[in-house]
């Protein structure tokens, strides 16, 4: 069980450069809750979440623990396996 309160943490499952969307990463939320507009740091990459989609391509506003989501809005493609953290800004 993961705790849905507090800042989100998790791991990058896969990441790639999508021609139409830019750098995207599929992440697995392990603690906390991600919301659209949150700021993330993952290694040397950073992100302000522009959009989140689930495994079926459906747009999400919030993603809780144990939820894999695809995130758009990265500065550059993060490395697969890196941990991410939610930050204030």
PDB file of C-alpha atoms in Angstrom:
ATOM      1  CA  UNK A   1       0.000   0.000   0.000  1.00  0.00           C
ATOM      2  CA  UNK A   2       1.174   3.496  -0.777  1.00  0.00           C
ATOM      3  CA  UNK A   3       0.346   6.649   1.140  1.00  0.00           C
ATOM      4  CA  UNK A   4      -1.699   9.016  -1.121  1.00  0.00           C
ATOM      5  CA  UNK A   5      -0.931  12.083   1.009  1.00  0.00           C
ATOM      6  CA  UNK A   6       2.164  14.263   0.699  1.00  0.00           C
ATOM      7  CA  UNK A   7       4.535  14.907  -2.172  1.00  0.00           C
ATOM      8  CA  UNK A   8       4.655  12.279  -4.903  1.00  0.00           C
ATOM      9  CA  UNK A   9       7.627   9.960  -5.411  1.00  0.00           C
ATOM     10  CA  UNK A  10       8.180   7.150  -7.823  1.00  0.00           C
ATOM     11  CA  UNK A  11      10.263   5.731 -10.654  1.00  0.00           C
ATOM     12  CA  UNK A  12      10.520   6.188 -14.403  1.00  0.00           C
ATOM     13  CA  UNK A  13       9.551   2.982 -16.191  1.00  0.00           C
ATOM     14  CA  UNK A  14      10.316   4.139 -19.738  1.00  0.00           C
ATOM     15  CA  UNK A  15      11.020   7.396 -21.524  1.00  0.00           C
ATOM     16  CA  UNK A  16      11.293   8.503 -25.134  1.00  0.00           C
ATOM     17  CA  UNK A  17      11.150  11.497 -27.458  1.00  0.00           C
ATOM     18  CA  UNK A  18       7.763  11.567 -29.185  1.00  0.00           C
ATOM     19  CA  UNK A  19       7.770  13.479 -32.473  1.00  0.00           C
ATOM     20  CA  UNK A  20       4.455  15.231 -31.847  1.00  0.00           C
ATOM     21  CA  UNK A  21       4.485  15.555 -28.042  1.00  0.00           C
ATOM     22  CA  UNK A  22       8.157  16.067 -27.154  1.00  0.00           C
ATOM     23  CA  UNK A  23       9.897  14.279 -24.278  1.00  0.00           C
ATOM     24  CA  UNK A  24       7.539  11.856 -22.540  1.00  0.00           C
ATOM     25  CA  UNK A  25       8.058   9.461 -19.651  1.00  0.00           C
ATOM     26  CA  UNK A  26       5.950   6.686 -18.195  1.00  0.00           C
ATOM     27  CA  UNK A  27       6.269   6.777 -14.418  1.00  0.00           C
ATOM     28  CA  UNK A  28       5.008   4.594 -11.592  1.00  0.00           C
ATOM     29  CA  UNK A  29       3.753   6.603  -8.617  1.00  0.00           C
ATOM     30  CA  UNK A  30       4.868   4.896  -5.388  1.00  0.00           C
ATOM     31  CA  UNK A  31       3.885   7.491  -2.747  1.00  0.00           C
ATOM     32  CA  UNK A  32       1.741  10.613  -2.808  1.00  0.00           C
ATOM     33  CA  UNK A  33      -0.577  11.900  -5.520  1.00  0.00           C
ATOM     34  CA  UNK A  34       0.399  13.567  -8.789  1.00  0.00           C
ATOM     35  CA  UNK A  35      -1.780  16.296 -10.272  1.00  0.00           C
ATOM     36  CA  UNK A  36      -1.674  18.185 -13.557  1.00  0.00           C
ATOM     37  CA  UNK A  37       0.512  21.281 -13.132  1.00  0.00           C
ATOM     38  CA  UNK A  38       2.806  19.773 -10.465  1.00  0.00           C
ATOM     39  CA  UNK A  39       6.581  20.245 -10.770  1.00  0.00           C
ATOM     40  CA  UNK A  40       8.837  17.176 -10.866  1.00  0.00           C
ATOM     41  CA  UNK A  41      12.575  16.541 -10.771  1.00  0.00           C
ATOM     42  CA  UNK A  42      14.126  13.344 -12.131  1.00  0.00           C
ATOM     43  CA  UNK A  43      17.911  13.238 -12.316  1.00  0.00           C
ATOM     44  CA  UNK A  44      18.888  16.217 -14.489  1.00  0.00           C
ATOM     45  CA  UNK A  45      15.440  16.471 -16.110  1.00  0.00           C
ATOM     46  CA  UNK A  46      12.640  18.611 -14.732  1.00  0.00           C
ATOM     47  CA  UNK A  47       8.990  18.918 -15.617  1.00  0.00           C
ATOM     48  CA  UNK A  48       5.844  20.921 -15.064  1.00  0.00           C
ATOM     49  CA  UNK A  49       3.159  18.398 -15.898  1.00  0.00           C
ATOM     50  CA  UNK A  50       1.281  19.560 -19.007  1.00  0.00           C
ATOM     51  CA  UNK A  51      -0.732  16.361 -19.384  1.00  0.00           C
ATOM     52  CA  UNK A  52      -1.047  12.907 -17.815  1.00  0.00           C
ATOM     53  CA  UNK A  53      -2.489   9.821 -19.479  1.00  0.00           C
ATOM     54  CA  UNK A  54      -3.162   6.346 -18.164  1.00  0.00           C
ATOM     55  CA  UNK A  55      -2.226   3.084 -19.890  1.00  0.00           C
ATOM     56  CA  UNK A  56      -5.286   3.373 -22.173  1.00  0.00           C
ATOM     57  CA  UNK A  57      -4.498   6.929 -23.322  1.00  0.00           C
ATOM     58  CA  UNK A  58      -7.245   8.515 -21.214  1.00  0.00           C
ATOM     59  CA  UNK A  59      -6.359  11.943 -19.821  1.00  0.00           C
ATOM     60  CA  UNK A  60      -6.046  12.130 -16.018  1.00  0.00           C
ATOM     61  CA  UNK A  61      -6.113  15.009 -13.535  1.00  0.00           C
ATOM     62  CA  UNK A  62      -4.825  13.032 -10.499  1.00  0.00           C
ATOM     63  CA  UNK A  63      -2.772   9.836 -10.172  1.00  0.00           C
ATOM     64  CA  UNK A  64      -2.348   8.041  -6.859  1.00  0.00           C
ATOM     65  CA  UNK A  65       0.003   5.299  -5.654  1.00  0.00           C
ATOM     66  CA  UNK A  66       0.589   2.221  -7.836  1.00  0.00           C
ATOM     67  CA  UNK A  67      -0.721   4.071 -10.885  1.00  0.00           C
ATOM     68  CA  UNK A  68       1.438   4.100 -14.047  1.00  0.00           C
ATOM     69  CA  UNK A  69       0.984   7.346 -15.999  1.00  0.00           C
ATOM     70  CA  UNK A  70       2.551   8.894 -19.066  1.00  0.00           C
ATOM     71  CA  UNK A  71       3.693  12.473 -18.389  1.00  0.00           C
ATOM     72  CA  UNK A  72       4.244  15.229 -20.954  1.00  0.00           C
ATOM     73  CA  UNK A  73       6.203  18.417 -20.334  1.00  0.00           C
ATOM     74  CA  UNK A  74       9.784  17.303 -19.577  1.00  0.00           C
ATOM     75  CA  UNK A  75      12.786  19.556 -20.242  1.00  0.00           C
ATOM     76  CA  UNK A  76      14.509  16.570 -21.893  1.00  0.00           C
ATOM     77  CA  UNK A  77      14.076  12.804 -21.885  1.00  0.00           C
ATOM     78  CA  UNK A  78      14.759  11.404 -18.378  1.00  0.00           C
ATOM     79  CA  UNK A  79      16.620   8.125 -17.939  1.00  0.00           C
ATOM     80  CA  UNK A  80      14.607   4.952 -17.416  1.00  0.00           C
ATOM     81  CA  UNK A  81      14.995   3.652 -13.869  1.00  0.00           C
ATOM     82  CA  UNK A  82      15.615   7.066 -12.296  1.00  0.00           C
ATOM     83  CA  UNK A  83      13.555   8.157  -9.302  1.00  0.00           C
ATOM     84  CA  UNK A  84      11.381  11.261  -9.516  1.00  0.00           C
ATOM     85  CA  UNK A  85      10.190  13.609  -6.782  1.00  0.00           C
ATOM     86  CA  UNK A  86       7.500  16.257  -6.677  1.00  0.00           C
ATOM     87  CA  UNK A  87       8.853  19.689  -5.751  1.00  0.00           C
ATOM     88  CA  UNK A  88       7.259  23.045  -4.918  1.00  0.00           C
ATOM     89  CA  UNK A  89       8.395  24.777  -8.125  1.00  0.00           C
TER      90      UNK A  89
END
